[in-house]
mmCIF file of C-alpha atoms in Angstrom:
data_model
loop_
_atom_site.group_PDB
_atom_site.id
_atom_site.type_symbol
_atom_site.label_atom_id
_atom_site.label_comp_id
_atom_site.label_asym_id
_atom_site.label_seq_id
_atom_site.Cartn_x
_atom_site.Cartn_y
_atom_site.Cartn_z
ATOM 1 C CA LEU A 6 30.975 -18.929 15.779
ATOM 2 C CA MET A 7 26.611 -18.908 15.526
ATOM 3 C CA ARG A 8 26.107 -19.802 19.515
ATOM 4 C CA LYS A 9 28.787 -16.758 20.306
ATOM 5 C CA MET A 10 26.889 -14.276 18.081
ATOM 6 C CA ALA A 11 23.049 -15.640 20.518
ATOM 7 C CA ALA A 12 24.665 -14.688 23.521
ATOM 8 C CA SER A 13 26.379 -11.033 22.707
ATOM 9 C CA GLY A 14 22.507 -10.214 21.190
ATOM 10 C CA CYS A 15 20.553 -12.169 23.499
ATOM 11 C CA LYS A 16 23.171 -9.877 26.193
ATOM 12 C CA LYS A 17 22.179 -6.549 24.202
ATOM 13 C CA MET A 18 18.898 -7.140 23.945
ATOM 14 C CA LEU A 19 18.656 -7.307 28.442
ATOM 15 C CA GLN A 20 21.128 -4.700 28.579
ATOM 16 C CA GLN A 21 18.620 -2.293 26.525
ATOM 17 C CA VAL A 22 15.646 -4.003 28.985
ATOM 18 C CA ARG A 23 17.373 -3.064 31.644
ATOM 19 C CA SER A 24 17.914 0.682 30.401
ATOM 20 C CA LEU A 25 14.491 1.019 29.974
ATOM 21 C CA ALA A 26 13.604 0.233 32.339
ATOM 22 C CA GLN A 27 15.962 1.818 34.233
ATOM 23 C CA CYS A 28 14.146 5.220 32.392
ATOM 24 C CA ARG A 29 10.874 3.849 32.742
ATOM 25 C CA CYS A 30 10.992 3.408 36.467
ATOM 26 C CA ILE A 31 9.073 0.119 35.764
ATOM 27 C CA SER A 32 10.376 -1.951 38.808
ATOM 28 C CA THR A 33 10.115 -5.876 38.566
ATOM 29 C CA SER A 34 9.118 -8.081 41.505
ATOM 30 C CA ALA A 35 8.756 -11.759 41.451
ATOM 31 C CA SER A 36 5.307 -12.692 41.655
ATOM 32 C CA ASN A 37 3.256 -14.430 44.533
ATOM 33 C CA TYR A 38 1.240 -17.664 43.636
ATOM 34 C CA LYS A 39 -1.594 -17.063 47.050
ATOM 35 C CA ASN A 40 -4.089 -19.670 46.979
ATOM 36 C CA ILE A 41 -6.785 -16.847 47.431
ATOM 37 C CA ARG A 42 -9.961 -16.284 46.663
ATOM 38 C CA ALA A 43 -12.631 -13.732 47.115
ATOM 39 C CA GLY A 44 -15.278 -13.731 50.563
ATOM 40 C CA VAL A 45 -18.419 -15.181 50.964
ATOM 41 C CA PRO A 46 -20.342 -13.956 52.548
ATOM 42 C CA LYS A 47 -22.383 -15.360 56.482
ATOM 43 C CA THR A 48 -25.873 -14.243 57.931
ATOM 44 C CA THR A 49 -25.475 -12.728 60.416
ATOM 45 C CA PRO A 50 -24.799 -14.942 63.958
ATOM 46 C CA ASP A 51 -28.492 -14.392 65.244
ATOM 47 C CA ARG A 52 -29.437 -14.876 61.830
ATOM 48 C CA SER A 53 -31.688 -12.240 61.952
ATOM 49 C CA LYS A 54 -30.410 -11.121 57.878
ATOM 50 C CA PRO A 55 -30.648 -14.205 55.900
ATOM 51 C CA LEU A 56 -28.442 -15.133 53.208
ATOM 52 C CA THR A 57 -29.753 -14.586 49.536
ATOM 53 C CA TYR A 58 -30.168 -16.757 46.511
ATOM 54 C CA GLU A 59 -26.853 -14.590 44.378
ATOM 55 C CA GLU A 60 -25.130 -14.751 48.281
ATOM 56 C CA TRP A 61 -25.616 -18.618 48.809
ATOM 57 C CA CYS A 62 -23.909 -19.817 45.649
ATOM 58 C CA HIS A 63 -20.675 -19.557 45.960
ATOM 59 C CA PRO A 64 -18.067 -18.824 43.515
ATOM 60 C CA GLU A 65 -17.254 -21.888 42.238
ATOM 61 C CA HIS A 66 -20.983 -22.780 40.950
ATOM 62 C CA ILE A 67 -22.333 -20.536 39.480
ATOM 63 C CA GLY A 68 -21.139 -21.913 35.994
ATOM 64 C CA GLU A 69 -23.277 -24.943 37.457
ATOM 65 C CA ARG A 70 -26.719 -23.508 39.593
ATOM 66 C CA LYS A 71 -26.899 -20.024 38.853
ATOM 67 C CA ALA A 72 -26.485 -20.387 34.552
ATOM 68 C CA TRP A 73 -30.551 -21.204 34.426
ATOM 69 C CA ASN A 74 -31.065 -17.256 35.454
ATOM 70 C CA SER A 75 -29.689 -16.224 31.743
ATOM 71 C CA TRP A 76 -31.326 -18.848 29.555
ATOM 72 C CA ASN A 77 -33.742 -16.132 28.259
ATOM 73 C CA THR A 78 -33.966 -16.037 23.860
ATOM 74 C CA SER A 79 -35.407 -12.860 23.685
ATOM 75 C CA SER A 80 -32.253 -11.042 24.758
ATOM 76 C CA LEU A 81 -29.878 -12.808 21.033
ATOM 77 C CA CYS A 82 -28.715 -10.572 18.734
ATOM 78 C CA ASP A 83 -31.683 -8.853 15.409
ATOM 79 C CA GLU A 84 -34.286 -11.223 17.796
ATOM 80 C CA PRO A 85 -37.948 -9.978 18.102
ATOM 81 C CA ARG A 86 -39.239 -7.688 21.345
ATOM 82 C CA ALA A 87 -35.226 -7.951 22.798
ATOM 83 C CA ALA A 88 -36.822 -3.890 24.922
ATOM 84 C CA GLU A 89 -41.128 -5.143 25.590
ATOM 85 C CA THR A 90 -39.682 -7.899 26.980
ATOM 86 C CA ALA A 91 -37.241 -5.525 29.491
ATOM 87 C CA ILE A 92 -39.261 -3.124 30.268
ATOM 88 C CA GLU A 93 -42.544 -6.120 31.186
ATOM 89 C CA ASP A 94 -40.095 -7.929 33.338
ATOM 90 C CA MET A 95 -39.635 -4.631 34.997
ATOM 91 C CA PHE A 96 -42.760 -3.961 35.701
ATOM 92 C CA ILE A 97 -43.122 -6.709 36.845
ATOM 93 C CA ARG A 98 -40.176 -6.610 39.373
ATOM 94 C CA LYS A 99 -41.801 -3.223 40.371
ATOM 95 C CA PHE A 100 -45.598 -3.876 40.937
ATOM 96 C CA ILE A 101 -44.425 -6.974 43.425
ATOM 97 C CA TYR A 102 -41.255 -5.054 45.166
ATOM 98 C CA GLY A 103 -44.974 -2.392 45.411
ATOM 99 C CA THR A 104 -47.605 -4.568 46.681
ATOM 100 C CA TRP A 105 -45.242 -7.429 48.721
ATOM 101 C CA HIS A 106 -41.869 -4.662 49.421
ATOM 102 C CA ASN A 107 -40.643 -6.610 52.797
ATOM 103 C CA LEU A 108 -42.055 -9.753 52.100
ATOM 104 C CA PHE A 109 -38.434 -10.728 50.134
ATOM 105 C CA ALA A 110 -34.940 -11.659 50.884
ATOM 106 C CA SER A 111 -33.129 -10.639 47.169
ATOM 107 C CA GLU A 112 -33.997 -9.966 43.151
ATOM 108 C CA THR A 113 -37.449 -11.098 41.496
ATOM 109 C CA ILE A 114 -36.274 -14.497 39.084
ATOM 110 C CA ILE A 115 -38.386 -14.194 35.623
ATOM 111 C CA LYS A 116 -38.145 -16.860 34.187
ATOM 112 C CA ARG A 117 -39.760 -16.807 30.362
ATOM 113 C CA ARG A 118 -40.990 -20.380 28.286
ATOM 114 C CA HIS A 119 -42.955 -20.753 25.740
ATOM 115 C CA ASN A 120 -46.139 -18.042 26.584
ATOM 116 C CA ILE A 121 -45.571 -19.040 30.546
ATOM 117 C CA ILE A 122 -43.723 -16.159 33.157
ATOM 118 C CA VAL A 123 -42.019 -17.869 36.053
ATOM 119 C CA LEU A 124 -41.854 -16.544 38.781
ATOM 120 C CA ALA A 125 -38.773 -17.398 41.705
ATOM 121 C CA VAL A 126 -38.801 -15.444 44.507
ATOM 122 C CA PRO A 127 -37.387 -15.513 47.948
ATOM 123 C CA PHE A 128 -39.374 -15.106 50.323
ATOM 124 C CA GLY A 129 -37.396 -14.221 53.878
ATOM 125 C CA GLY A 130 -38.933 -10.991 55.609
ATOM 126 C CA ASN A 131 -41.190 -10.890 58.646
ATOM 127 C CA GLY A 132 -44.574 -10.822 56.311
ATOM 128 C CA TYR A 133 -46.105 -7.888 57.480
ATOM 129 C CA PRO A 134 -45.855 -5.068 54.833
ATOM 130 C CA ALA A 135 -43.811 -1.938 57.234
#
């Protein structure tokens, strides 16, 4: 008796779902589990445009190789000087790009360790300002 009631309840629910799908124009299809990954950038054949550090790292290695880029304790919640640190970093980047504007391959990485500011700047230009 319980099985019949459960079966009839399931049939009614399935009919309601079908009618709802028809009146709301919902269409479904089988999922297609393809193994798709993001496009990996490549250098030009004559190496005139090199890859940046961010482009060189594959998406599956972000947690291993690029995690240290985000280790900055001044951007934590309720930390003093968070705004000042961001403005100082912006000033450093603009100063570097304004002084040597045609020399860098990608973004400047600024690491702060206690009282030391470490700059990681990948060079990739021709060495002469334009």
